[in-house]
């Protein structure tokens, strides 16, 4: 919720906080105008009310107003996005509060920094409240100064982390790889931090299509932190991409052992079991994934396909209906219905379903291969050959795209 609030709003709140003190002085100065005093009331001590202080506070308010207008300009937006801006702002605000403390020591009166209508307190007449307010302001100012310096010193590492880790829009893969490499040099003996940087760099390599380097980084991350489920899962992904599906099975199993609620690992392992005709194991994995993600149509549809291969038409149709209710446009549901039609001996209906799948994605290799097989079963050799040739063209294009 808060991340959607524009930075100018936060800055305006800070400016309003700073403006409270001079605005309160100006208000008090006007409210205590001797010309408006009720002559029936006892005289007030107005030594605090001077034209010099009024001028200074009006000047401060004018400057803050100009700053409040400036922060909504494009130039101010660019400055605010600088990683050093907020720490410098924090130090400046803390310094202002500490100046306030010094002035309170010099003048003998002070208001709490965040006070509402409290204060001012006089050292001579209200010593406990005076020293309490001064101590509070001192703590408040020191926290802002310390926090600003802390953020400022951490900013370079945070900038590297923003570039390194996945999900950051606008960061090129090579920039992410470079940032992760620099993070590895600063991690020292922090094994979880090094494992995280290796995993992130592996993901950058993966996105760049350098699967061998991605696998090396994932393997090193797993060595540093064997219970890191994400790294085990990512290692499974890259091993699948490299065609080593049995190794991927081991990785997905390790990811599940480290995190029994890793639904994606169950789905991916189930798909390998499905493709290697280990249908009972596939159905078991998809069932577990459905329990973890009941509103995801993917495990439902895949379990339906497992049931279809096992000739359990009733359970298959039930899963396909549930998956279609969640997402009617999922191609995998159409594939599953094609399999059910084959199990029921209705080959024309199966072809009709596969036609729908290929209309949505002409490069759907599974649907092309299955339709070619069904055409062969129907004795339509020319159509089977056409689908086989189309499948070879898709595979050839995939190989060229992966170079």
XYZ file of C-alpha atoms in Angstrom:
403
model
C 0.000 0.000 0.000
C 2.664 2.529 1.096
C 4.899 1.837 -1.924
C 2.149 3.245 -4.173
C 2.226 6.604 -2.378
C 4.234 9.181 -4.412
C 7.509 10.223 -2.814
C 6.341 13.857 -2.953
C 3.638 13.034 -0.405
C 6.208 11.770 2.105
C 8.368 14.844 1.513
C 5.363 17.095 1.994
C 4.715 15.457 5.360
C 8.323 16.083 6.392
C 8.096 19.722 5.283
C 4.816 20.140 7.157
C 6.447 18.723 10.294
C 9.334 21.178 10.018
C 6.972 24.064 9.238
C 4.926 23.506 12.369
C 7.302 25.407 14.673
C 7.619 28.645 12.643
C 3.917 28.490 11.743
C 3.044 28.179 15.424
C 5.241 31.185 16.265
C 3.591 33.296 13.559
C 0.154 32.246 14.828
C 1.061 33.057 18.432
C 2.596 36.379 17.354
C -0.643 37.389 15.640
C -2.899 35.976 18.345
C -1.088 37.896 21.069
C -1.180 41.282 19.346
C -1.277 43.876 22.166
C -3.664 46.010 20.145
C -6.249 43.218 20.369
C -5.737 42.455 24.061
C -8.732 42.613 26.346
C -7.949 45.459 28.739
C -9.836 43.616 31.460
C -7.257 40.809 31.446
C -3.919 40.986 33.327
C -0.940 42.057 31.167
C 1.050 39.339 29.381
C 4.808 38.856 29.214
C 5.411 39.449 25.504
C 9.178 39.640 25.533
C 9.211 36.582 23.229
C 7.188 38.547 20.638
C 9.643 40.523 18.488
C 9.588 41.717 14.902
C 12.958 40.069 14.296
C 11.660 36.622 15.269
C 8.527 37.195 13.221
C 10.621 38.027 10.162
C 12.828 34.959 10.608
C 9.873 32.609 10.996
C 8.070 34.124 8.020
C 11.261 33.635 6.009
C 11.446 29.999 7.069
C 7.808 29.447 6.123
C 8.364 31.098 2.742
C 11.367 28.874 2.078
C 9.461 25.750 3.079
C 6.552 26.761 0.857
C 8.931 27.213 -2.088
C 10.436 23.807 -1.330
C 6.976 22.233 -1.110
C 6.182 23.562 -4.597
C 9.597 22.554 -5.964
C 9.303 18.889 -4.979
C 6.487 18.427 -7.500
C 8.710 19.468 -10.424
C 10.516 16.941 -12.713
C 13.917 18.121 -11.479
C 12.947 17.419 -7.885
C 11.684 13.966 -8.890
C 15.068 13.138 -10.408
C 16.857 14.337 -7.261
C 14.505 12.375 -5.000
C 15.239 9.156 -6.905
C 18.924 9.476 -6.125
C 19.958 6.746 -3.619
C 21.684 9.354 -1.449
C 18.732 11.727 -1.206
C 16.760 10.184 1.638
C 19.800 9.581 3.870
C 20.911 13.193 3.333
C 17.383 14.392 4.082
C 17.360 12.328 7.271
C 20.726 13.761 8.361
C 19.536 17.297 7.582
C 16.336 16.847 9.575
C 18.240 15.298 12.491
C 20.710 18.175 12.356
C 17.850 20.653 12.483
C 16.453 18.970 15.609
C 19.909 18.951 17.232
C 20.239 22.664 16.439
C 16.911 23.063 18.166
C 18.378 21.276 21.213
C 21.397 23.618 21.245
C 19.124 26.625 20.999
C 17.035 25.280 23.866
C 20.136 24.989 26.025
C 21.094 28.559 25.162
C 17.649 30.136 25.663
C 16.392 28.030 28.550
C 13.108 27.041 26.903
C 12.208 24.246 24.481
C 9.311 22.417 22.866
C 9.216 18.639 22.195
C 9.989 17.877 18.548
C 6.771 15.869 18.090
C 4.481 17.425 20.605
C 1.040 18.482 19.412
C 0.151 21.324 21.771
C 2.829 20.567 24.387
C 5.345 23.176 25.503
C 7.240 25.358 25.525
C 8.861 24.416 28.810
C 11.057 26.805 30.793
C 14.232 25.564 32.452
C 13.739 27.801 35.464
C 10.056 27.189 36.141
C 9.481 23.662 34.697
C 12.874 21.924 34.993
C 11.593 18.302 34.787
C 9.522 18.900 31.688
C 12.247 21.063 30.183
C 14.928 18.383 30.561
C 12.537 15.624 29.469
C 11.682 17.567 26.293
C 15.325 18.367 25.643
C 16.316 14.701 26.122
C 13.526 13.603 23.783
C 14.645 16.054 21.113
C 18.262 14.948 21.528
C 17.284 11.287 21.078
C 14.999 12.133 18.135
C 17.715 14.146 16.352
C 20.440 11.540 16.984
C 18.230 8.763 15.604
C 17.630 10.692 12.391
C 21.325 11.529 11.998
C 22.422 7.958 12.756
C 19.735 6.488 10.491
C 20.727 8.798 7.644
C 24.404 7.893 7.912
C 23.503 4.196 8.162
C 21.352 4.316 5.039
C 24.006 6.360 3.245
C 26.734 3.803 3.998
C 24.418 0.925 3.058
C 23.193 2.603 -0.136
C 25.917 1.171 -2.452
C 25.136 -2.388 -1.326
C 21.405 -1.777 -1.617
C 21.879 -0.435 -5.146
C 23.788 -3.609 -6.056
C 21.036 -5.743 -4.527
C 18.368 -3.928 -6.537
C 20.312 -4.628 -9.735
C 21.236 -8.186 -8.815
C 18.077 -9.835 -7.641
C 15.290 -11.035 -9.919
C 12.159 -9.073 -10.615
C 13.782 -5.657 -11.098
C 12.410 -4.106 -14.269
C 14.747 -2.358 -16.659
C 17.925 -4.135 -15.491
C 19.745 -5.907 -18.331
C 21.019 -9.431 -17.657
C 24.682 -8.417 -17.919
C 24.142 -5.557 -15.447
C 22.472 -7.977 -13.038
C 25.339 -10.466 -13.434
C 27.899 -7.727 -12.752
C 26.015 -6.540 -9.663
C 25.713 -10.082 -8.291
C 29.431 -10.655 -8.835
C 30.228 -7.498 -6.852
C 27.874 -8.615 -4.075
C 29.734 -11.916 -3.847
C 32.966 -10.036 -3.144
C 31.321 -8.109 -0.294
C 29.498 -11.072 1.286
C 32.579 -12.350 3.118
C 31.781 -15.453 5.195
C 28.028 -14.879 5.122
C 26.997 -18.180 3.496
C 23.263 -17.379 3.115
C 24.113 -14.001 1.518
C 26.568 -15.644 -0.889
C 24.036 -18.353 -1.726
C 21.415 -15.683 -2.453
C 23.769 -13.747 -4.739
C 24.795 -16.942 -6.559
C 21.148 -17.922 -7.026
C 20.300 -14.458 -8.370
C 23.289 -14.484 -10.737
C 22.290 -17.947 -11.904
C 18.834 -16.608 -12.720
C 20.395 -13.747 -14.704
C 22.505 -16.262 -16.644
C 19.365 -18.342 -17.189
C 17.482 -15.359 -18.618
C 20.465 -14.627 -20.863
C 20.397 -18.212 -22.179
C 23.752 -19.201 -20.626
C 22.456 -22.379 -19.022
C 25.824 -23.927 -18.168
C 26.917 -20.929 -16.091
C 23.440 -20.782 -14.559
C 23.763 -24.404 -13.477
C 27.207 -23.789 -11.988
C 25.896 -20.888 -9.898
C 22.853 -22.836 -8.729
C 25.049 -25.797 -7.772
C 27.367 -23.526 -5.780
C 24.383 -21.915 -4.051
C 23.136 -25.371 -3.060
C 26.570 -26.302 -1.685
C 26.555 -23.201 0.488
C 22.947 -23.653 1.614
C 21.582 -27.175 0.906
C 18.225 -26.262 2.474
C 17.676 -23.390 0.041
C 14.565 -24.673 -1.741
C 14.615 -21.920 -4.396
C 18.146 -22.857 -5.532
C 17.265 -26.556 -5.698
C 14.179 -25.686 -7.731
C 16.126 -23.411 -10.080
C 18.742 -26.121 -10.547
C 15.905 -28.422 -11.594
C 14.711 -25.868 -14.149
C 18.131 -25.483 -15.744
C 18.761 -29.241 -15.792
C 15.428 -29.680 -17.557
C 16.450 -27.052 -20.091
C 19.717 -28.928 -20.650
C 17.800 -32.163 -21.238
C 18.853 -33.876 -18.005
C 15.416 -34.651 -16.653
C 16.460 -37.372 -14.213
C 18.818 -34.899 -12.535
C 15.979 -32.395 -12.506
C 13.811 -34.959 -10.701
C 16.432 -35.167 -7.953
C 16.584 -31.368 -7.711
C 12.815 -30.997 -7.455
C 12.774 -33.698 -4.792
C 15.442 -31.799 -2.824
C 13.449 -28.570 -3.199
C 10.369 -30.333 -1.810
C 12.377 -31.802 1.091
C 13.635 -28.321 1.972
C 10.182 -26.767 1.563
C 7.227 -29.213 1.524
C 4.973 -26.358 0.399
C 6.891 -25.652 -2.826
C 3.913 -26.239 -5.121
C 5.844 -25.409 -8.298
C 8.378 -28.145 -7.525
C 5.529 -30.668 -7.201
C 4.074 -29.511 -10.539
C 7.381 -29.667 -12.421
C 8.285 -33.060 -10.973
C 4.792 -34.286 -11.798
C 5.169 -33.161 -15.429
C 8.424 -35.134 -15.756
C 6.716 -38.189 -14.265
C 3.849 -37.633 -16.698
C 6.144 -37.375 -19.709
C 8.063 -40.505 -18.638
C 4.814 -42.474 -18.168
C 5.067 -42.756 -14.384
C 1.439 -41.786 -14.102
C 0.700 -42.782 -10.495
C 3.644 -40.721 -9.239
C 2.568 -37.833 -11.460
C -0.993 -37.920 -10.099
C 0.351 -37.985 -6.524
C 2.500 -34.885 -7.151
C -0.300 -32.987 -8.869
C -2.658 -33.884 -6.020
C -0.221 -32.377 -3.530
C 0.164 -29.247 -5.713
C -3.647 -28.890 -5.907
C -3.845 -29.009 -2.104
C -1.264 -26.198 -1.935
C -2.710 -24.120 -4.805
C -6.394 -25.054 -5.164
C -7.158 -22.162 -7.532
C -4.370 -22.934 -10.025
C -5.698 -24.731 -13.138
C -2.266 -26.129 -14.145
C -1.976 -28.980 -11.588
C -5.672 -29.776 -12.031
C -5.375 -30.081 -15.799
C -2.146 -32.068 -15.571
C -3.653 -34.471 -13.068
C -6.560 -34.863 -15.471
C -4.071 -35.793 -18.198
C -2.497 -38.356 -15.846
C -5.913 -39.857 -15.182
C -6.640 -39.857 -18.939
C -3.442 -41.800 -19.672
C -4.517 -44.261 -16.954
C -7.942 -44.569 -18.682
C -9.660 -43.135 -15.591
C -12.063 -41.069 -17.678
C -14.388 -40.052 -14.835
C -11.650 -38.475 -12.693
C -10.017 -36.949 -15.778
C -13.219 -35.210 -16.861
C -13.818 -34.001 -13.313
C -10.351 -32.393 -13.194
C -10.713 -30.834 -16.636
C -14.085 -29.364 -15.688
C -12.606 -27.865 -12.516
C -9.605 -26.446 -14.414
C -11.850 -25.006 -17.117
C -14.054 -23.350 -14.506
C -10.961 -21.544 -13.196
C -9.517 -20.605 -16.597
C -11.614 -21.512 -19.686
C -8.817 -20.517 -22.096
C -6.094 -22.867 -20.808
C -4.765 -24.881 -23.769
C -3.755 -27.720 -21.476
C -7.433 -28.406 -20.710
C -8.120 -28.794 -24.418
C -5.195 -31.233 -24.699
C -6.578 -33.248 -21.822
C -9.990 -33.471 -23.428
C -8.285 -34.747 -26.561
C -6.693 -37.539 -24.525
C -10.047 -38.447 -22.970
C -11.555 -38.625 -26.459
C -8.761 -40.973 -27.524
C -9.394 -43.159 -24.462
C -13.083 -43.282 -25.415
C -12.212 -44.157 -29.019
C -13.615 -40.891 -30.414
C -10.659 -39.932 -32.618
C -12.452 -37.184 -34.639
C -13.381 -35.424 -31.383
C -9.753 -35.678 -30.257
C -8.620 -34.055 -33.521
C -11.180 -31.289 -32.983
C -9.770 -30.498 -29.560
C -6.205 -30.484 -30.890
C -7.273 -28.157 -33.691
C -8.435 -25.704 -31.020
C -5.125 -25.999 -29.183
C -3.147 -25.354 -32.375
C -5.383 -22.440 -33.328
C -4.325 -20.829 -30.048
C -0.641 -21.775 -30.506
C 0.508 -23.031 -33.904
C 3.852 -24.028 -32.399
C 2.361 -26.325 -29.743
C 4.705 -29.293 -30.160
C 2.695 -31.662 -27.976
C -0.513 -31.024 -29.909
C 1.247 -31.394 -33.260
C 2.818 -34.697 -32.217
C -0.445 -36.022 -30.781
C -2.506 -34.985 -33.823
C 0.042 -36.637 -36.123
C -0.281 -39.832 -34.079
C -4.088 -39.713 -34.192
C -4.111 -39.051 -37.927
C -1.925 -42.161 -38.307
C -4.416 -44.166 -36.235
C -7.191 -42.903 -38.516
C -5.286 -43.905 -41.652
C -4.745 -40.310 -42.808
C -1.062 -40.622 -43.633
C -0.778 -37.379 -45.598
C -2.152 -35.318 -42.697
C 0.076 -37.204 -40.242
C 3.130 -36.420 -42.381
C 2.150 -32.742 -42.629
C 1.952 -32.476 -38.838
C 5.263 -34.321 -38.427
C 6.967 -31.925 -40.850
C 5.436 -28.941 -39.028
C 6.727 -30.376 -35.740
C 10.250 -30.686 -37.165
C 10.139 -27.070 -38.321
C 9.113 -25.944 -34.818
C 11.922 -27.979 -33.245
C 14.455 -26.570 -35.699
C 13.306 -23.040 -34.843
C 13.663 -23.783 -31.117
C 17.257 -24.921 -31.628
C 18.147 -21.799 -33.587
C 16.535 -19.578 -30.975
C 18.533 -21.246 -28.194
C 21.962 -20.566 -29.744
